[in-house]
mmCIF file of C-alpha atoms in Angstrom:
data_model
loop_
_atom_site.group_PDB
_atom_site.id
_atom_site.type_symbol
_atom_site.label_atom_id
_atom_site.label_comp_id
_atom_site.label_asym_id
_atom_site.label_seq_id
_atom_site.Cartn_x
_atom_site.Cartn_y
_atom_site.Cartn_z
ATOM 1 C CA MET A 1 -24.412 0.321 -35.258
ATOM 2 C CA LEU A 2 -20.888 -0.915 -35.889
ATOM 3 C CA THR A 3 -20.349 -4.584 -35.501
ATOM 4 C CA THR A 4 -17.111 -6.255 -34.557
ATOM 5 C CA GLU A 5 -16.673 -7.210 -38.221
ATOM 6 C CA HIS A 6 -17.070 -3.562 -39.332
ATOM 7 C CA MET A 7 -14.544 -2.436 -36.729
ATOM 8 C CA LYS A 8 -12.017 -5.042 -37.922
ATOM 9 C CA THR A 9 -12.491 -3.946 -41.536
ATOM 10 C CA THR A 10 -12.190 -0.261 -40.610
ATOM 11 C CA SER A 11 -9.046 -0.953 -38.564
ATOM 12 C CA LEU A 12 -7.478 -2.869 -41.436
ATOM 13 C CA ILE A 13 -8.279 -0.075 -43.898
ATOM 14 C CA LEU A 14 -6.798 2.569 -41.582
ATOM 15 C CA PHE A 15 -3.723 0.409 -41.005
ATOM 16 C CA TYR A 16 -3.325 -0.056 -44.783
ATOM 17 C CA ILE A 17 -3.614 3.707 -45.413
ATOM 18 C CA ALA A 18 -1.030 4.411 -42.681
ATOM 19 C CA CYS A 19 1.382 1.865 -44.188
ATOM 20 C CA ILE A 20 1.060 3.412 -47.641
ATOM 21 C CA GLY A 21 1.708 6.872 -46.192
ATOM 22 C CA LEU A 22 4.754 5.730 -44.232
ATOM 23 C CA SER A 23 6.239 3.745 -47.108
ATOM 24 C CA SER A 24 6.180 6.826 -49.338
ATOM 25 C CA CYS A 25 8.030 8.841 -46.688
ATOM 26 C CA ASN A 26 11.763 9.184 -47.408
ATOM 27 C CA ILE A 27 12.870 8.331 -43.870
ATOM 28 C CA PHE A 28 11.492 4.818 -44.329
ATOM 29 C CA LYS A 29 13.093 4.167 -47.699
ATOM 30 C CA LYS A 30 16.212 2.069 -47.827
ATOM 31 C CA LYS A 31 19.319 3.690 -49.227
ATOM 32 C CA ASP A 32 20.746 2.158 -52.365
ATOM 33 C CA PRO A 33 23.587 -0.114 -51.150
ATOM 34 C CA ASN A 34 25.347 0.339 -54.514
ATOM 35 C CA PRO A 35 24.821 3.940 -55.612
ATOM 36 C CA SER A 36 26.028 4.853 -59.075
ATOM 37 C CA PRO A 37 29.604 6.176 -59.122
ATOM 38 C CA LEU A 38 28.176 8.843 -61.423
ATOM 39 C CA ALA A 39 25.771 10.162 -58.778
ATOM 40 C CA ASN A 40 28.165 12.998 -57.882
ATOM 41 C CA ALA A 41 30.217 13.073 -61.069
ATOM 42 C CA ALA A 42 28.932 16.284 -62.643
ATOM 43 C CA GLY A 43 31.185 19.272 -62.076
ATOM 44 C CA THR A 44 34.600 20.719 -62.825
ATOM 45 C CA TYR A 45 37.845 18.764 -62.608
ATOM 46 C CA VAL A 46 41.363 20.155 -62.869
ATOM 47 C CA GLY A 47 44.216 18.007 -64.059
ATOM 48 C CA THR A 48 46.601 17.046 -66.838
ATOM 49 C CA ILE A 49 46.021 16.367 -70.518
ATOM 50 C CA GLN A 50 48.412 14.208 -72.441
ATOM 51 C CA ASP A 51 47.855 14.231 -76.188
ATOM 52 C CA ASN A 52 50.550 12.315 -78.041
ATOM 53 C CA THR A 53 53.740 13.945 -76.732
ATOM 54 C CA THR A 54 52.094 17.161 -75.521
ATOM 55 C CA ILE A 55 51.447 17.458 -71.782
ATOM 56 C CA ILE A 56 49.284 20.300 -70.470
ATOM 57 C CA GLN A 57 48.843 20.816 -66.738
ATOM 58 C CA ASN A 58 46.057 22.708 -64.965
ATOM 59 C CA ALA A 59 43.528 21.949 -67.691
ATOM 60 C CA ARG A 60 39.839 22.029 -66.789
ATOM 61 C CA ALA A 61 37.241 19.415 -67.636
ATOM 62 C CA ASN A 62 33.552 20.161 -67.164
ATOM 63 C CA VAL A 63 31.479 16.988 -66.816
ATOM 64 C CA THR A 64 27.731 16.732 -67.294
ATOM 65 C CA THR A 65 25.646 13.643 -66.657
ATOM 66 C CA ALA A 66 22.232 12.615 -67.895
ATOM 67 C CA ASN A 67 19.764 9.787 -67.454
ATOM 68 C CA PHE A 68 19.002 7.192 -70.109
ATOM 69 C CA ASP A 69 16.678 4.302 -69.420
ATOM 70 C CA SER A 70 16.984 4.935 -65.646
ATOM 71 C CA ARG A 71 20.817 4.860 -65.784
ATOM 72 C CA LEU A 72 23.189 7.747 -65.285
ATOM 73 C CA TYR A 73 25.862 8.276 -67.916
ATOM 74 C CA VAL A 74 28.433 10.934 -68.808
ATOM 75 C CA SER A 75 26.687 13.015 -71.461
ATOM 76 C CA SER A 76 29.568 15.399 -72.127
ATOM 77 C CA VAL A 77 33.067 16.375 -71.094
ATOM 78 C CA GLY A 78 34.526 19.688 -72.192
ATOM 79 C CA ILE A 79 38.302 19.822 -71.728
ATOM 80 C CA THR A 80 39.896 23.262 -71.978
ATOM 81 C CA SER A 81 43.174 25.056 -71.449
ATOM 82 C CA PRO A 82 44.560 28.181 -73.108
ATOM 83 C CA THR A 83 45.944 26.014 -75.935
ATOM 84 C CA TYR A 84 43.654 22.967 -76.004
ATOM 85 C CA GLN A 85 39.928 22.394 -76.457
ATOM 86 C CA LEU A 86 38.107 19.086 -76.839
ATOM 87 C CA VAL A 87 34.443 18.241 -76.301
ATOM 88 C CA LEU A 88 33.527 14.579 -75.891
ATOM 89 C CA THR A 89 29.958 13.285 -75.784
ATOM 90 C CA GLY A 90 28.494 10.025 -74.538
ATOM 91 C CA THR A 91 25.398 8.353 -75.909
ATOM 92 C CA GLY A 92 24.033 6.607 -72.834
ATOM 93 C CA PHE A 93 23.035 3.526 -74.822
ATOM 94 C CA TYR A 94 25.666 1.459 -73.056
ATOM 95 C CA ASP A 95 26.880 1.811 -69.505
ATOM 96 C CA ASP A 96 30.506 1.625 -70.593
ATOM 97 C CA GLY A 97 31.686 5.245 -70.489
ATOM 98 C CA ALA A 98 32.256 5.460 -74.249
ATOM 99 C CA VAL A 99 32.693 9.007 -75.570
ATOM 100 C CA THR A 100 33.477 10.528 -78.943
ATOM 101 C CA GLY A 101 34.446 13.965 -80.113
ATOM 102 C CA ASN A 102 36.114 16.043 -82.776
ATOM 103 C CA ARG A 103 39.098 18.373 -82.471
ATOM 104 C CA ASN A 104 40.442 20.294 -85.463
ATOM 105 C CA GLY A 105 38.580 17.974 -87.823
ATOM 106 C CA ILE A 106 40.005 14.810 -86.241
ATOM 107 C CA SER A 107 37.720 12.217 -84.626
ATOM 108 C CA TYR A 108 38.564 11.237 -81.059
ATOM 109 C CA SER A 109 37.115 8.258 -79.172
ATOM 110 C CA GLY A 110 37.701 7.047 -75.663
ATOM 111 C CA ARG A 111 36.378 5.900 -72.296
ATOM 112 C CA VAL A 112 35.504 7.918 -69.232
ATOM 113 C CA THR A 113 35.659 6.706 -65.651
ATOM 114 C CA VAL A 114 34.604 9.043 -62.881
ATOM 115 C CA ASN A 115 33.625 8.521 -59.262
ATOM 116 C CA GLY A 116 32.720 12.032 -58.160
ATOM 117 C CA GLN A 117 36.282 12.810 -57.039
ATOM 118 C CA THR A 118 38.556 11.655 -59.866
ATOM 119 C CA LEU A 119 38.026 11.840 -63.621
ATOM 120 C CA ASN A 120 40.020 9.638 -65.993
ATOM 121 C CA ILE A 121 39.689 9.687 -69.758
ATOM 122 C CA THR A 122 41.738 7.513 -72.085
ATOM 123 C CA GLY A 123 41.361 7.282 -75.816
ATOM 124 C CA SER A 124 42.899 7.584 -79.210
ATOM 125 C CA TYR A 125 42.591 9.177 -82.625
ATOM 126 C CA ARG A 126 44.168 8.931 -86.083
ATOM 127 C CA LEU A 127 45.405 11.776 -88.225
ATOM 128 C CA THR A 128 44.402 9.811 -91.342
ATOM 129 C CA THR A 129 42.663 6.482 -91.847
ATOM 130 C CA SER A 130 45.984 4.824 -92.628
ATOM 131 C CA SER A 131 48.047 6.420 -89.853
ATOM 132 C CA PRO A 132 48.677 4.702 -86.501
ATOM 133 C CA PHE A 133 46.503 5.493 -83.505
ATOM 134 C CA ILE A 134 47.677 8.308 -81.233
ATOM 135 C CA ASN A 135 46.772 8.195 -77.542
ATOM 136 C CA PHE A 136 45.309 10.963 -75.429
ATOM 137 C CA SER A 137 44.301 11.106 -71.775
ATOM 138 C CA PHE A 138 43.041 13.385 -69.041
ATOM 139 C CA THR A 139 43.347 12.796 -65.295
ATOM 140 C CA GLY A 140 41.947 15.294 -62.832
ATOM 141 C CA THR A 141 40.353 15.835 -59.434
ATOM 142 C CA LYS A 142 37.053 17.520 -58.677
ATOM 143 C CA GLN A 143 37.138 21.122 -57.604
#
């Protein structure tokens, strides 16, 4: 025969099980008030490349993201046009948007900012170790 004490214990156990079930349900989870700007960053962007004095419009940049230590980062950006190709990769070790790449044997380095709608890349490279830095950039919107 169930005593009042058994009924209280059983009720508490059932209540606990119900709470666990409801807390794992997505409709009861709080949305992240500060979602990562990279959450929707992956995709294709169309825009303008400026490399030194060369300006190329309607270039495409394909962005991929990855997860490192529970943080999203830009893992690669492939910029292409009929006359220009550059692939930049990010390491994910730092949440700073740093990317590096190589084009025609020349090392490029820069920073990526992207919010899911606009992609901006700024950076520089040197033709030789003693030459001055040359700037490059890409600005585009998501397609």
